[in-house]
Amino acid sequence: PQVGIAVLEDDVELGANVWIDRAALGETRIGRGTKVDNLVQIAHNVQIGEHCLVVAQVGISGSCRIGHHTVFAGQSGCSGHLNIGSGVVLSARAVAIKDVPDGVTLSGYPGRPHREWLKTQANLQRLDGLREKVKELEERLAELEDPRS
């Protein structure tokens, strides 16, 4: 059985259907001024700093330590036992799978720095054209290497 407690500091706001697991032994703590939207799961032994924003359908796995002024956008989350720094932003549907230093904005899965993720998404749009170009170049190379020509 979980024998720990859950502590909600002053001015914490919780939306509908928010689950906050009490700690296994110590405490789960939600820092002062933090706002938690609807349908959020905060697992056991999580420590959330002051004035954070946790938007709808977020999942925070057990024993995570989250700094102050951090934002978890809709459907984002983090793996267990991570340290998420202060001022971090996890954009919508981003997932942190390793520690995140202060002030970083993550996007995607696995979570990457936002500008890197944007470049990756732009390159994905070009893949079909590149595949066709490679196929064309392979055919031309095969013709040049064909001893019969």
mmCIF file of C-alpha atoms in Angstrom:
data_model
loop_
_atom_site.group_PDB
_atom_site.id
_atom_site.type_symbol
_atom_site.label_atom_id
_atom_site.label_comp_id
_atom_site.label_asym_id
_atom_site.label_seq_id
_atom_site.Cartn_x
_atom_site.Cartn_y
_atom_site.Cartn_z
ATOM 1 C CA PRO A 1 0.000 0.000 0.000
ATOM 2 C CA GLN A 2 0.981 3.606 -0.605
ATOM 3 C CA VAL A 3 1.661 5.140 2.798
ATOM 4 C CA GLY A 4 2.935 8.542 1.625
ATOM 5 C CA ILE A 5 0.932 11.719 1.134
ATOM 6 C CA ALA A 6 -0.012 14.213 -1.577
ATOM 7 C CA VAL A 7 0.532 17.915 -0.859
ATOM 8 C CA LEU A 8 -1.114 20.702 -2.825
ATOM 9 C CA GLU A 9 0.407 24.071 -1.962
ATOM 10 C CA ASP A 10 -1.444 27.429 -1.972
ATOM 11 C CA ASP A 11 -3.319 28.561 -5.092
ATOM 12 C CA VAL A 12 -3.064 25.207 -6.891
ATOM 13 C CA GLU A 13 -5.971 24.728 -9.288
ATOM 14 C CA LEU A 14 -7.105 21.312 -10.526
ATOM 15 C CA GLY A 15 -9.436 20.636 -13.450
ATOM 16 C CA ALA A 16 -11.911 17.803 -13.815
ATOM 17 C CA ASN A 17 -10.728 14.187 -13.747
ATOM 18 C CA VAL A 18 -7.219 14.927 -12.481
ATOM 19 C CA TRP A 19 -5.467 12.002 -10.794
ATOM 20 C CA ILE A 20 -2.705 12.697 -8.303
ATOM 21 C CA ASP A 21 -1.205 9.566 -6.784
ATOM 22 C CA ARG A 22 -0.041 9.895 -3.235
ATOM 23 C CA ALA A 23 3.582 8.943 -2.695
ATOM 24 C CA ALA A 24 4.733 5.434 -1.993
ATOM 25 C CA LEU A 25 6.677 6.571 1.076
ATOM 26 C CA GLY A 26 7.415 10.307 1.051
ATOM 27 C CA GLU A 27 5.227 12.890 -0.651
ATOM 28 C CA THR A 28 3.845 13.911 -4.010
ATOM 29 C CA ARG A 29 3.971 17.719 -4.111
ATOM 30 C CA ILE A 30 2.315 20.248 -6.416
ATOM 31 C CA GLY A 31 3.965 23.666 -6.026
ATOM 32 C CA ARG A 32 2.300 26.978 -5.211
ATOM 33 C CA GLY A 33 0.333 28.601 -8.022
ATOM 34 C CA THR A 34 0.447 25.599 -10.357
ATOM 35 C CA LYS A 35 -2.556 25.162 -12.659
ATOM 36 C CA VAL A 36 -3.572 21.676 -13.780
ATOM 37 C CA ASP A 37 -6.127 21.284 -16.570
ATOM 38 C CA ASN A 38 -8.572 18.410 -17.122
ATOM 39 C CA LEU A 39 -7.669 14.728 -17.583
ATOM 40 C CA VAL A 40 -4.144 14.839 -16.159
ATOM 41 C CA GLN A 41 -2.301 11.977 -14.425
ATOM 42 C CA ILE A 42 0.401 12.879 -11.906
ATOM 43 C CA ALA A 43 2.037 9.725 -10.579
ATOM 44 C CA HIS A 44 3.470 8.908 -7.158
ATOM 45 C CA ASN A 45 6.399 10.857 -5.689
ATOM 46 C CA VAL A 46 6.276 13.573 -8.377
ATOM 47 C CA GLN A 47 7.522 17.012 -7.315
ATOM 48 C CA ILE A 48 6.153 19.921 -9.391
ATOM 49 C CA GLY A 49 7.620 23.383 -8.808
ATOM 50 C CA GLU A 50 5.828 26.691 -8.405
ATOM 51 C CA HIS A 51 3.670 28.381 -11.045
ATOM 52 C CA CYS A 52 3.701 25.545 -13.555
ATOM 53 C CA LEU A 53 1.033 24.923 -16.174
ATOM 54 C CA VAL A 54 -0.104 21.385 -16.955
ATOM 55 C CA VAL A 55 -2.592 21.252 -19.832
ATOM 56 C CA ALA A 56 -5.155 18.585 -20.780
ATOM 57 C CA GLN A 57 -4.322 14.898 -21.132
ATOM 58 C CA VAL A 58 -0.790 15.132 -19.753
ATOM 59 C CA GLY A 59 0.912 12.193 -18.066
ATOM 60 C CA ILE A 60 3.741 12.680 -15.601
ATOM 61 C CA SER A 61 5.364 9.412 -14.575
ATOM 62 C CA GLY A 62 6.487 8.545 -11.081
ATOM 63 C CA SER A 63 9.294 10.240 -9.176
ATOM 64 C CA CYS A 64 9.812 13.070 -11.699
ATOM 65 C CA ARG A 65 11.182 16.374 -10.412
ATOM 66 C CA ILE A 66 9.826 19.371 -12.314
ATOM 67 C CA GLY A 67 11.222 22.874 -11.868
ATOM 68 C CA HIS A 68 9.373 26.181 -11.543
ATOM 69 C CA HIS A 69 7.484 27.930 -14.379
ATOM 70 C CA THR A 70 7.418 24.799 -16.549
ATOM 71 C CA VAL A 71 4.703 24.127 -19.132
ATOM 72 C CA PHE A 72 3.378 20.724 -20.202
ATOM 73 C CA ALA A 73 1.187 21.400 -23.257
ATOM 74 C CA GLY A 74 -1.716 19.129 -24.245
ATOM 75 C CA GLN A 75 -1.030 15.398 -24.442
ATOM 76 C CA SER A 76 2.641 15.795 -23.510
ATOM 77 C CA GLY A 77 4.388 13.839 -20.808
ATOM 78 C CA CYS A 78 7.575 12.447 -19.371
ATOM 79 C CA SER A 79 9.063 9.101 -18.455
ATOM 80 C CA GLY A 80 9.664 8.264 -14.826
ATOM 81 C CA HIS A 81 12.515 9.402 -12.558
ATOM 82 C CA LEU A 82 13.466 12.421 -14.702
ATOM 83 C CA ASN A 83 14.563 15.931 -13.773
ATOM 84 C CA ILE A 84 12.754 18.527 -15.850
ATOM 85 C CA GLY A 85 14.327 21.956 -15.361
ATOM 86 C CA SER A 86 12.737 25.311 -14.628
ATOM 87 C CA GLY A 87 11.290 27.268 -17.542
ATOM 88 C CA VAL A 88 11.001 24.159 -19.714
ATOM 89 C CA VAL A 89 8.203 23.913 -22.282
ATOM 90 C CA LEU A 90 7.022 20.558 -23.592
ATOM 91 C CA SER A 91 4.995 21.398 -26.682
ATOM 92 C CA ALA A 92 1.798 19.531 -27.526
ATOM 93 C CA ARG A 93 2.333 15.753 -27.664
ATOM 94 C CA ALA A 94 6.037 16.028 -26.799
ATOM 95 C CA VAL A 95 7.508 13.360 -24.540
ATOM 96 C CA ALA A 96 10.641 13.782 -22.442
ATOM 97 C CA ILE A 97 12.525 10.489 -22.130
ATOM 98 C CA LYS A 98 15.657 11.893 -20.476
ATOM 99 C CA ASP A 99 16.513 14.787 -18.163
ATOM 100 C CA VAL A 100 15.805 18.258 -19.566
ATOM 101 C CA PRO A 101 17.935 21.275 -18.566
ATOM 102 C CA ASP A 102 16.458 24.656 -17.660
ATOM 103 C CA GLY A 103 14.834 26.779 -20.354
ATOM 104 C CA VAL A 104 14.598 24.183 -23.132
ATOM 105 C CA THR A 105 11.544 23.795 -25.393
ATOM 106 C CA LEU A 106 10.958 20.185 -26.508
ATOM 107 C CA SER A 107 8.778 18.897 -29.339
ATOM 108 C CA GLY A 108 7.947 15.465 -30.728
ATOM 109 C CA TYR A 109 8.665 11.942 -29.617
ATOM 110 C CA PRO A 110 11.222 11.394 -28.431
ATOM 111 C CA GLY A 111 11.374 14.982 -27.250
ATOM 112 C CA ARG A 112 13.995 17.045 -29.095
ATOM 113 C CA PRO A 113 14.840 20.731 -29.048
ATOM 114 C CA HIS A 114 12.041 22.519 -30.877
ATOM 115 C CA ARG A 115 14.125 23.980 -33.750
ATOM 116 C CA GLU A 116 15.689 20.565 -34.439
ATOM 117 C CA TRP A 117 12.222 19.004 -34.495
ATOM 118 C CA LEU A 118 10.995 21.680 -36.945
ATOM 119 C CA LYS A 119 13.861 20.874 -39.345
ATOM 120 C CA THR A 120 13.074 17.166 -39.119
ATOM 121 C CA GLN A 121 9.415 17.790 -39.910
ATOM 122 C CA ALA A 122 10.359 19.937 -42.912
ATOM 123 C CA ASN A 123 12.677 17.198 -44.210
ATOM 124 C CA LEU A 124 9.946 14.574 -43.877
ATOM 125 C CA GLN A 125 7.911 16.510 -46.445
ATOM 126 C CA ARG A 126 10.777 16.110 -48.933
ATOM 127 C CA LEU A 127 11.284 12.345 -48.572
ATOM 128 C CA ASP A 128 9.015 11.262 -51.439
ATOM 129 C CA GLY A 129 10.805 13.575 -53.873
ATOM 130 C CA LEU A 130 14.210 12.392 -52.680
ATOM 131 C CA ARG A 131 13.177 8.754 -53.043
ATOM 132 C CA GLU A 132 12.105 9.363 -56.653
ATOM 133 C CA LYS A 133 15.366 11.229 -57.386
ATOM 134 C CA VAL A 134 17.477 8.392 -55.957
ATOM 135 C CA LYS A 135 15.537 5.841 -58.018
ATOM 136 C CA GLU A 136 16.123 7.901 -61.172
ATOM 137 C CA LEU A 137 19.846 8.262 -60.412
ATOM 138 C CA GLU A 138 20.190 4.517 -59.738
ATOM 139 C CA GLU A 139 18.588 3.751 -63.119
ATOM 140 C CA ARG A 140 20.925 6.201 -64.892
ATOM 141 C CA LEU A 141 23.944 4.734 -63.103
ATOM 142 C CA ALA A 142 22.885 1.196 -64.050
ATOM 143 C CA GLU A 143 22.706 2.285 -67.728
ATOM 144 C CA LEU A 144 26.185 3.832 -67.564
ATOM 145 C CA GLU A 145 27.661 0.713 -65.941
ATOM 146 C CA ASP A 146 25.938 -1.705 -68.337
ATOM 147 C CA PRO A 147 28.711 -3.268 -70.495
ATOM 148 C CA ARG A 148 26.230 -3.826 -73.369
ATOM 149 C CA SER A 149 25.806 -0.087 -73.980
#
